[in-house]
Amino acid sequence: MNHFEFREGELHCEDVPLSRIAEAVGTPVYVYSSATLERHFLVLAEAMARAGLKGEEGGPVLIAYAVKANPNLSVLATLARLGAGADTVSEGEIRRALAAGVPATRIVFSGVGKQAGEIAFALDAGISEINVESEPEMRLVSQVAQRVGRPARIAFRVNPDVVAGGHAKISTGGAEDKFGVSFSEAERLYAEAGSDPWLEPMGLTCHIGSQISALAPMEAAFRRMRELVERLRARGLSVRRLDLGGGLGVPYFNQPEPPSPADYAAMVARVTDGLGIGLAFEPGRLIAANAGVLLAQVLHIHERPEGRRFVVLDAAMNDLIRPAMYDAYHDLRPVHPRTGALSAFDVVGPVCETSDTFTRDRDLPPLEAGDLVAFMSAGAYGASMASEYNSRLLVPEVLVRGSNWALVRPRPTYEDMLSREAMPPWLD
Ligand SMILES: *Cc1c(COP(=O)(O)O)cnc(C)c1O
């Protein structure tokens, strides 16, 4: 469920008509709903509590929102107030999470290529867990921990060799993928880390892919993770946390219906029954995707004599790259739908690439130049992947709460864009 609805013929975000934001800020612009962000977090947290899932020391599970899905500070702060943690993949994301009020004790640091400086920063900040993805990385974390004089709480990211995810580019849990260590490596490294005074191995983690629409591959992966916990414990090693990653799919319009948070939580409860371990999760898309839209304006309707019809928008692949990169489907809704029969359009942006095509042959109601349209389900991996390709200004972001709204990332000016660069002395 989300808070983007038609009222009196116009698409609203909560109580704010989208045309009001377009008038004030211009287009393209991302618009996020606070109520939807909160609802998605709370539905998940409640489903987990109801299924009896526990965090460390019997407290609530750690829901570490995957910052990369939507790192806007106001989005992070909205979730932090509900008790969310943060799953981060860079020093920049750790800094964002801290700046938005996420306590360090709820921050997890993932990623296959953490650098020494980033690890030192994470240890100084006192974050909850560093997810170690390889043997050389384990050695680096130990060296850095010794240098800063703080032992590192680590979890090993295990690659469960289960392929899942909505697209090959977002599947991460196969043996061919770059992420994590194998089960046998995990067992060896965990024991080794246990005898390193600068490492405190406290758990295991896995993340097998994104936009996963079936429970079975997750359940298979989680069962294998449980077996590993049991093998490590049988060797006398302490395993206190099992971080099961993110990846649960969201109901994108006209895509297979993903499992509900309740069914997901029940599955996790089944798999971890009696294990007595603190659980953590790293959802990104599930929280943010349907909490945002990309609002754009129709520039032209361009009809080819041979029949193809193009809707040219002022939004482009640099603002929303998911269709070009992952063949992603985004529902497209006119903000003030005109009456009339549906007909097929190709929807494109102004960037000089054929891949700057949001969709082909999409049946849409009548559209005219000047109409506003909204790409739905654009709150995750939308603004966070936006660029200034073609020297188009970075897309701004707005957060709505009830009848209030605020510009939470303004559109830069052209002066801002140019002032980030410098001429070498020989050209100055
Ligand atoms: C991207 C990522 C997530 C979040 O994935 P979603 O599909 O958005 O839930 C969680 N954990 C890790 C390690 C990731 O890389």
Short mmCIF file of C-alpha atoms and ligand atoms in Angstrom, two decimals:
data_model
loop_
_atom_site.label_atom_id
_atom_site.label_comp_id
_atom_site.label_asym_id
_atom_site.label_seq_id
_atom_site.Cartn_x
_atom_site.Cartn_y
_atom_site.Cartn_z
CA MET A 1 0.00 0.00 0.00
CA ASN A 2 1.21 3.53 -0.67
CA HIS A 3 0.02 7.11 -0.34
CA PHE A 4 -0.09 8.13 -4.01
CA GLU A 5 -3.76 8.36 -4.92
CA PHE A 6 -6.10 10.16 -7.26
CA ARG A 7 -8.33 12.74 -5.64
CA GLU A 8 -10.74 14.79 -7.76
CA GLY A 9 -9.00 13.63 -10.91
CA GLU A 10 -5.46 14.48 -9.83
CA LEU A 11 -2.66 12.29 -8.51
CA HIS A 12 -1.65 13.32 -4.98
CA CYS A 13 1.19 12.39 -2.66
CA GLU A 14 -0.59 12.17 0.70
CA ASP A 15 -2.55 15.49 0.82
CA VAL A 16 -0.42 17.36 -1.70
CA PRO A 17 -1.44 17.55 -5.38
CA LEU A 18 1.61 16.67 -7.48
CA SER A 19 0.97 19.63 -9.80
CA ARG A 20 1.65 21.97 -6.87
CA ILE A 21 5.14 20.52 -6.43
CA ALA A 22 5.79 20.62 -10.18
CA GLU A 23 4.82 24.30 -10.29
CA ALA A 24 7.04 25.24 -7.38
CA VAL A 25 10.12 23.12 -8.08
CA GLY A 26 9.87 22.35 -11.79
CA THR A 27 10.31 18.91 -13.33
CA PRO A 28 11.83 16.36 -13.29
CA VAL A 29 11.61 15.92 -9.52
CA TYR A 30 11.40 12.97 -7.15
CA VAL A 31 8.56 13.08 -4.61
CA TYR A 32 8.58 10.83 -1.53
CA SER A 33 5.80 10.05 0.94
CA SER A 34 6.75 10.00 4.64
CA ALA A 35 3.63 7.99 5.45
CA THR A 36 4.57 5.27 2.96
CA LEU A 37 8.17 5.06 4.17
CA GLU A 38 6.94 4.74 7.75
CA ARG A 39 4.26 2.26 6.89
CA HIS A 40 6.64 -0.04 5.02
CA PHE A 41 9.11 -0.02 7.90
CA LEU A 42 6.43 -0.62 10.53
CA VAL A 43 4.64 -3.37 8.59
CA LEU A 44 7.94 -5.25 8.37
CA ALA A 45 8.89 -4.63 12.01
CA GLU A 46 5.45 -5.72 13.18
CA ALA A 47 5.44 -8.84 10.98
CA MET A 48 8.78 -9.82 12.51
CA ALA A 49 7.66 -9.17 16.06
CA ARG A 50 4.46 -11.13 15.46
CA ALA A 51 6.42 -14.09 14.09
CA GLY A 52 8.44 -14.05 17.32
CA LEU A 53 11.72 -13.06 15.66
CA LYS A 54 14.27 -11.54 18.03
CA GLY A 55 17.40 -9.43 17.83
CA GLU A 56 20.46 -9.74 20.01
CA GLU A 57 19.81 -10.09 23.74
CA GLY A 58 16.14 -10.81 23.05
CA GLY A 59 15.37 -7.27 21.84
CA PRO A 60 13.65 -6.41 18.56
CA VAL A 61 15.33 -7.53 15.34
CA LEU A 62 17.75 -5.04 13.78
CA ILE A 63 16.22 -3.66 10.60
CA ALA A 64 19.17 -1.97 8.94
CA TYR A 65 17.71 -0.04 6.02
CA ALA A 66 19.98 -0.36 2.95
CA VAL A 67 21.04 3.25 2.48
CA LYS A 68 22.00 2.81 -1.17
CA ALA A 69 18.34 2.37 -2.12
CA ASN A 70 17.62 5.97 -1.18
CA PRO A 71 20.27 7.83 0.81
CA ASN A 72 18.52 11.18 1.14
CA LEU A 73 19.16 12.47 4.68
CA SER A 74 15.49 13.22 5.28
CA VAL A 75 14.52 9.69 4.20
CA LEU A 76 17.12 8.27 6.59
CA ALA A 77 15.98 10.56 9.41
CA THR A 78 12.33 9.55 8.87
CA LEU A 79 13.30 5.90 9.28
CA ALA A 80 15.81 6.51 12.10
CA ARG A 81 13.01 7.98 14.22
CA LEU A 82 11.20 4.65 13.98
CA GLY A 83 14.26 2.77 15.22
CA ALA A 84 15.72 1.76 11.88
CA GLY A 85 19.40 0.94 11.59
CA ALA A 86 21.41 1.39 8.40
CA ASP A 87 23.18 -1.02 6.07
CA THR A 88 25.97 0.98 4.46
CA VAL A 89 28.51 0.27 1.73
CA SER A 90 30.88 3.24 1.97
CA GLU A 91 32.20 5.85 4.36
CA GLY A 92 29.89 8.33 2.65
CA GLU A 93 26.86 6.22 3.55
CA ILE A 94 28.07 5.77 7.15
CA ARG A 95 28.43 9.54 7.41
CA ARG A 96 24.93 10.00 6.00
CA ALA A 97 23.43 7.52 8.45
CA LEU A 98 25.16 9.19 11.42
CA ALA A 99 24.17 12.67 10.20
CA ALA A 100 20.53 11.53 9.95
CA GLY A 101 20.54 10.30 13.54
CA VAL A 102 21.00 6.55 13.11
CA PRO A 103 22.92 5.37 16.20
CA ALA A 104 26.31 3.83 15.37
CA THR A 105 25.21 0.71 17.23
CA ARG A 106 22.63 0.10 14.50
CA ILE A 107 24.95 0.62 11.54
CA VAL A 108 26.26 -2.29 9.50
CA PHE A 109 29.10 -1.88 6.96
CA SER A 110 28.90 -4.15 3.87
CA GLY A 111 30.65 -4.22 0.50
CA VAL A 112 33.40 -6.17 -1.27
CA GLY A 113 36.02 -3.44 -1.43
CA LYS A 114 36.20 -1.53 1.84
CA GLN A 115 39.30 0.64 2.08
CA ALA A 116 41.55 1.03 5.13
CA GLY A 117 40.45 4.62 5.71
CA GLU A 118 36.79 3.64 5.58
CA ILE A 119 37.33 0.75 8.01
CA ALA A 120 39.16 3.06 10.41
CA PHE A 121 36.31 5.55 10.20
CA ALA A 122 33.75 2.80 10.89
CA LEU A 123 35.72 1.52 13.91
CA ASP A 124 36.18 5.03 15.32
CA ALA A 125 32.46 5.66 14.94
CA GLY A 126 31.79 2.42 16.87
CA ILE A 127 29.50 0.82 14.31
CA SER A 128 27.73 -2.42 15.08
CA GLU A 129 29.17 -4.85 12.53
CA ILE A 130 31.61 -4.97 9.66
CA ASN A 131 30.59 -7.57 7.10
CA VAL A 132 33.81 -9.18 5.89
CA GLU A 133 33.56 -10.42 2.32
CA SER A 134 36.93 -12.13 1.70
CA GLU A 135 40.10 -13.39 3.38
CA PRO A 136 42.27 -10.40 2.34
CA GLU A 137 39.57 -8.11 3.67
CA MET A 138 39.62 -9.94 7.01
CA ARG A 139 43.38 -9.34 7.25
CA LEU A 140 42.92 -5.67 6.39
CA VAL A 141 40.21 -5.22 9.05
CA SER A 142 42.50 -6.83 11.64
CA GLN A 143 45.43 -4.55 10.72
CA VAL A 144 43.28 -1.42 10.81
CA ALA A 145 41.70 -2.47 14.12
CA GLN A 146 45.14 -2.88 15.63
CA ARG A 147 46.23 0.50 14.28
CA VAL A 148 43.23 2.38 15.70
CA GLY A 149 43.33 0.29 18.87
CA ARG A 150 39.74 -0.95 18.68
CA PRO A 151 38.83 -4.60 18.06
CA ALA A 152 36.42 -5.01 15.15
CA ARG A 153 33.07 -6.75 15.50
CA ILE A 154 32.82 -8.72 12.28
CA ALA A 155 30.32 -10.93 10.51
CA PHE A 156 31.33 -13.04 7.53
CA ARG A 157 29.33 -12.57 4.38
CA VAL A 158 28.68 -16.03 3.05
CA ASN A 159 27.78 -16.69 -0.53
CA PRO A 160 25.19 -19.44 -0.21
CA ASP A 161 25.41 -20.35 -3.90
CA VAL A 162 21.70 -19.81 -4.46
CA VAL A 163 20.70 -17.79 -7.48
CA ALA A 164 17.79 -15.41 -6.96
CA GLY A 165 16.74 -11.91 -7.87
CA GLY A 166 14.67 -10.14 -10.46
CA HIS A 167 17.49 -9.69 -13.01
CA ALA A 168 20.98 -11.15 -13.60
CA LYS A 169 22.52 -7.76 -12.71
CA ILE A 170 20.93 -7.80 -9.24
CA SER A 171 21.53 -11.45 -8.36
CA THR A 172 24.40 -11.64 -5.86
CA GLY A 173 24.32 -15.09 -4.24
CA GLY A 174 25.71 -17.39 -6.94
CA ALA A 175 29.19 -18.95 -6.70
CA GLU A 176 30.12 -16.94 -9.83
CA ASP A 177 29.23 -13.62 -8.19
CA LYS A 178 31.86 -11.44 -6.52
CA PHE A 179 30.17 -11.32 -3.12
CA GLY A 180 31.15 -13.17 0.06
CA VAL A 181 33.06 -16.33 0.97
CA SER A 182 32.06 -19.96 0.51
CA PHE A 183 30.77 -22.10 3.39
CA SER A 184 34.09 -23.88 3.83
CA GLU A 185 36.08 -20.62 3.76
CA ALA A 186 33.65 -19.08 6.25
CA GLU A 187 34.21 -21.95 8.66
CA ARG A 188 37.98 -21.72 8.43
CA LEU A 189 38.13 -17.90 8.60
CA TYR A 190 35.65 -17.68 11.49
CA ALA A 191 37.84 -19.96 13.59
CA GLU A 192 40.95 -18.04 12.58
CA ALA A 193 39.35 -14.69 13.41
CA GLY A 194 38.39 -16.10 16.81
CA SER A 195 42.05 -16.33 17.76
CA ASP A 196 42.94 -12.82 16.49
CA PRO A 197 42.81 -10.35 19.40
CA TRP A 198 41.77 -7.54 17.00
CA LEU A 199 38.80 -9.38 15.54
CA GLU A 200 35.59 -10.28 17.30
CA PRO A 201 33.67 -12.62 14.98
CA MET A 202 30.07 -12.32 16.11
CA GLY A 203 27.94 -13.44 13.22
CA LEU A 204 27.20 -14.42 9.68
CA THR A 205 25.45 -12.57 6.91
CA CYS A 206 24.15 -13.24 3.42
CA HIS A 207 22.35 -11.23 0.77
CA ILE A 208 21.43 -13.27 -2.27
CA GLY A 209 19.94 -10.71 -4.62
CA SER A 210 17.38 -8.01 -5.11
CA GLN A 211 13.73 -7.92 -6.17
CA ILE A 212 13.32 -11.57 -5.14
CA SER A 213 9.75 -12.68 -5.78
CA ALA A 214 9.76 -16.21 -4.29
CA LEU A 215 10.47 -17.47 -0.79
CA ALA A 216 11.95 -20.83 -1.84
CA PRO A 217 15.45 -19.66 -2.85
CA MET A 218 15.70 -17.50 0.28
CA GLU A 219 14.54 -20.35 2.47
CA ALA A 220 17.13 -22.67 0.88
CA ALA A 221 19.89 -20.09 1.47
CA PHE A 222 18.79 -19.40 5.05
CA ARG A 223 18.72 -23.14 5.88
CA ARG A 224 22.30 -23.45 4.71
CA MET A 225 23.21 -20.43 6.86
CA ARG A 226 21.60 -22.10 9.88
CA GLU A 227 23.62 -25.25 9.28
CA LEU A 228 26.78 -23.18 9.23
CA VAL A 229 25.84 -21.49 12.54
CA GLU A 230 25.39 -24.95 14.04
CA ARG A 231 28.70 -26.23 12.67
CA LEU A 232 30.57 -23.22 14.07
CA ARG A 233 28.90 -23.55 17.45
CA ALA A 234 29.72 -27.25 17.54
CA ARG A 235 33.37 -26.17 17.31
CA GLY A 236 32.88 -23.99 20.38
CA LEU A 237 32.70 -20.68 18.47
CA SER A 238 30.22 -18.00 19.50
CA VAL A 239 27.76 -16.91 16.79
CA ARG A 240 25.40 -14.25 18.13
CA ARG A 241 23.97 -12.62 15.04
CA LEU A 242 22.55 -13.84 11.76
CA ASP A 243 22.05 -11.00 9.28
CA LEU A 244 19.84 -12.27 6.47
CA GLY A 245 20.32 -9.32 4.12
CA GLY A 246 17.69 -7.59 2.04
CA GLY A 247 16.33 -8.44 -1.34
CA LEU A 248 12.65 -8.99 -0.70
CA GLY A 249 10.85 -7.85 -3.84
CA VAL A 250 8.17 -5.20 -3.98
CA PRO A 251 4.90 -5.19 -5.89
CA TYR A 252 5.95 -3.30 -9.02
CA PHE A 253 2.87 -2.87 -11.18
CA ASN A 254 2.23 -5.89 -13.46
CA GLN A 255 5.15 -7.97 -12.04
CA PRO A 256 4.88 -11.26 -10.10
CA GLU A 257 3.46 -10.56 -6.64
CA PRO A 258 6.30 -10.88 -4.10
CA PRO A 259 5.88 -12.66 -0.76
CA SER A 260 4.29 -10.56 1.99
CA PRO A 261 6.38 -9.41 4.97
CA ALA A 262 4.24 -11.74 7.13
CA ASP A 263 5.01 -14.79 4.98
CA TYR A 264 8.68 -13.81 4.85
CA ALA A 265 8.83 -13.45 8.65
CA ALA A 266 7.03 -16.78 9.12
CA MET A 267 9.57 -18.46 6.83
CA VAL A 268 12.47 -16.97 8.80
CA ALA A 269 10.83 -18.11 12.05
CA ARG A 270 10.58 -21.66 10.64
CA VAL A 271 14.19 -21.72 9.53
CA THR A 272 15.67 -20.21 12.71
CA ASP A 273 13.36 -21.99 15.16
CA GLY A 274 15.20 -22.83 18.38
CA LEU A 275 18.50 -21.41 17.16
CA GLY A 276 18.54 -18.63 19.77
CA ILE A 277 20.30 -16.04 17.64
CA GLY A 278 19.92 -12.29 17.15
CA LEU A 279 18.47 -11.58 13.72
CA ALA A 280 19.20 -8.62 11.47
CA PHE A 281 17.85 -7.65 8.03
CA GLU A 282 18.93 -5.16 5.38
CA PRO A 283 15.85 -4.19 3.35
CA GLY A 284 16.19 -1.35 0.87
CA ARG A 285 13.75 -1.53 -1.98
CA LEU A 286 10.98 -2.93 0.22
CA ILE A 287 10.99 0.24 2.29
CA ALA A 288 11.63 2.91 -0.33
CA ALA A 289 10.51 1.78 -3.81
CA ASN A 290 6.80 2.41 -3.57
CA ALA A 291 7.33 5.47 -1.36
CA GLY A 292 8.50 7.61 -4.26
CA VAL A 293 7.62 8.78 -7.76
CA LEU A 294 9.56 10.60 -10.43
CA LEU A 295 7.45 13.47 -11.67
CA ALA A 296 8.10 14.60 -15.26
CA GLN A 297 6.50 16.69 -17.97
CA VAL A 298 5.64 15.79 -21.56
CA LEU A 299 7.70 17.96 -23.94
CA HIS A 300 6.33 16.67 -27.23
CA ILE A 301 4.33 13.93 -28.81
CA HIS A 302 6.32 12.95 -31.85
CA GLU A 303 4.50 10.80 -34.43
CA ARG A 304 6.44 9.00 -37.13
CA PRO A 305 4.74 8.68 -40.53
CA GLU A 306 5.20 4.90 -40.33
CA GLY A 307 3.17 4.89 -37.12
CA ARG A 308 5.40 4.84 -34.01
CA ARG A 309 4.46 7.46 -31.48
CA PHE A 310 7.03 8.84 -29.02
CA VAL A 311 6.28 10.71 -25.83
CA VAL A 312 9.36 12.87 -25.21
CA LEU A 313 9.68 13.72 -21.51
CA ASP A 314 11.86 16.19 -19.66
CA ALA A 315 13.09 13.26 -17.50
CA ALA A 316 15.78 10.98 -18.87
CA MET A 317 17.90 7.94 -18.11
CA ASN A 318 20.27 10.10 -16.04
CA ASP A 319 17.36 10.78 -13.65
CA LEU A 320 15.99 7.20 -13.55
CA ILE A 321 18.30 4.56 -14.98
CA ARG A 322 16.50 1.38 -13.94
CA PRO A 323 14.68 0.83 -17.27
CA ALA A 324 17.95 1.24 -19.23
CA MET A 325 20.10 -0.76 -16.83
CA TYR A 326 17.80 -3.53 -15.57
CA ASP A 327 14.96 -3.48 -18.13
CA ALA A 328 12.86 -2.39 -15.17
CA TYR A 329 9.15 -1.72 -15.56
CA HIS A 330 7.74 1.45 -13.98
CA ASP A 331 4.05 2.13 -14.11
CA LEU A 332 3.52 5.55 -15.72
CA ARG A 333 0.51 7.63 -14.73
CA PRO A 334 -0.66 10.97 -16.02
CA VAL A 335 -1.15 13.30 -13.05
CA HIS A 336 -4.45 14.55 -14.58
CA PRO A 337 -5.57 11.63 -16.74
CA ARG A 338 -7.49 12.72 -19.84
CA THR A 339 -10.50 10.70 -20.85
CA GLY A 340 -10.19 8.66 -24.04
CA ALA A 341 -9.06 5.30 -25.29
CA LEU A 342 -5.65 3.86 -24.38
CA SER A 343 -3.12 3.70 -27.20
CA ALA A 344 0.50 2.61 -27.53
CA PHE A 345 3.37 5.05 -26.99
CA ASP A 346 7.14 4.77 -26.71
CA VAL A 347 8.21 6.90 -23.75
CA VAL A 348 11.67 8.44 -24.10
CA GLY A 349 13.90 11.10 -22.58
CA PRO A 350 16.08 13.75 -24.24
CA VAL A 351 19.47 12.04 -23.70
CA CYS A 352 21.49 11.11 -26.78
CA GLU A 353 21.33 7.33 -26.32
CA THR A 354 18.85 4.83 -27.69
CA SER A 355 18.74 3.27 -24.22
CA ASP A 356 17.15 6.49 -22.99
CA THR A 357 13.83 4.74 -23.49
CA PHE A 358 11.65 4.21 -20.44
CA THR A 359 9.25 1.87 -22.18
CA ARG A 360 8.05 0.85 -25.64
CA ASP A 361 4.52 0.19 -26.84
CA ARG A 362 3.01 1.16 -23.50
CA ASP A 363 -0.76 1.62 -23.57
CA LEU A 364 -1.46 5.05 -22.13
CA PRO A 365 -4.41 7.43 -22.02
CA PRO A 366 -4.26 10.45 -24.37
CA LEU A 367 -1.28 12.73 -23.63
CA GLU A 368 -0.43 16.24 -24.79
CA ALA A 369 2.61 18.48 -24.50
CA GLY A 370 2.69 20.07 -21.05
CA ASP A 371 0.99 17.14 -19.27
CA LEU A 372 2.56 15.91 -16.04
CA VAL A 373 3.29 12.20 -15.63
CA ALA A 374 4.58 10.17 -12.70
CA PHE A 375 6.82 7.12 -12.83
CA MET A 376 5.54 5.04 -9.94
CA SER A 377 7.68 2.89 -7.60
CA ALA A 378 10.70 5.12 -8.17
CA GLY A 379 11.67 5.70 -4.53
CA ALA A 380 14.47 3.11 -4.52
CA TYR A 381 17.47 3.09 -6.87
CA GLY A 382 16.05 6.18 -8.58
CA ALA A 383 17.57 9.40 -7.23
CA SER A 384 20.40 7.38 -5.70
CA MET A 385 21.59 6.35 -9.16
CA ALA A 386 20.94 9.69 -10.85
CA SER A 387 23.77 11.51 -12.59
CA GLU A 388 24.40 14.67 -14.58
CA TYR A 389 24.98 12.78 -17.83
CA ASN A 390 24.50 15.11 -20.80
CA SER A 391 25.17 17.95 -18.30
CA ARG A 392 21.59 17.80 -17.15
CA LEU A 393 21.21 19.21 -13.64
CA LEU A 394 21.00 16.63 -10.86
CA VAL A 395 17.34 15.83 -10.23
CA PRO A 396 15.90 17.42 -7.04
CA GLU A 397 13.97 15.60 -4.31
CA VAL A 398 10.89 16.55 -2.28
CA LEU A 399 9.56 14.90 0.89
CA VAL A 400 5.85 15.12 1.68
CA ARG A 401 4.28 14.72 5.10
CA GLY A 402 0.48 15.11 5.20
CA SER A 403 -0.28 18.47 3.65
CA ASN A 404 3.30 19.72 4.08
CA TRP A 405 6.15 19.28 1.67
CA ALA A 406 9.78 20.32 1.62
CA LEU A 407 12.53 20.45 -0.94
CA VAL A 408 15.06 18.04 0.59
CA ARG A 409 17.62 18.19 -2.23
CA PRO A 410 17.38 21.30 -4.36
CA ARG A 411 18.16 21.28 -8.03
CA PRO A 412 21.68 22.69 -8.43
CA THR A 413 22.17 25.73 -10.62
CA TYR A 414 24.31 25.65 -13.75
CA GLU A 415 26.84 27.75 -11.81
CA ASP A 416 26.95 25.02 -9.12
CA MET A 417 27.54 22.41 -11.78
CA LEU A 418 30.38 24.29 -13.46
CA SER A 419 31.98 25.44 -10.22
CA ARG A 420 32.71 21.83 -9.20
CA GLU A 421 35.39 21.67 -11.88
CA ALA A 422 38.73 23.44 -12.19
CA MET A 423 40.92 24.31 -15.14
CA PRO A 424 44.53 23.09 -15.12
CA PRO A 425 47.01 26.00 -14.98
CA TRP A 426 48.00 25.58 -18.64
CA LEU A 427 44.45 26.25 -19.83
CA ASP A 428 43.57 28.96 -17.36
C1 LIG B 1 21.72 -3.73 -1.96
C2 LIG B 1 21.87 -4.47 -0.70
C3 LIG B 1 20.78 -4.63 0.17
C4 LIG B 1 19.40 -4.12 -0.15
O1 LIG B 1 18.81 -4.79 -1.21
P1 LIG B 1 17.27 -4.55 -1.55
O2 LIG B 1 17.00 -5.41 -2.70
O3 LIG B 1 17.10 -3.10 -1.88
O4 LIG B 1 16.48 -4.94 -0.35
C5 LIG B 1 21.01 -5.26 1.37
N1 LIG B 1 22.23 -5.76 1.71
C6 LIG B 1 23.30 -5.64 0.89
C7 LIG B 1 24.61 -6.18 1.31
C8 LIG B 1 23.15 -4.98 -0.34
O5 LIG B 1 24.21 -4.90 -1.15
#
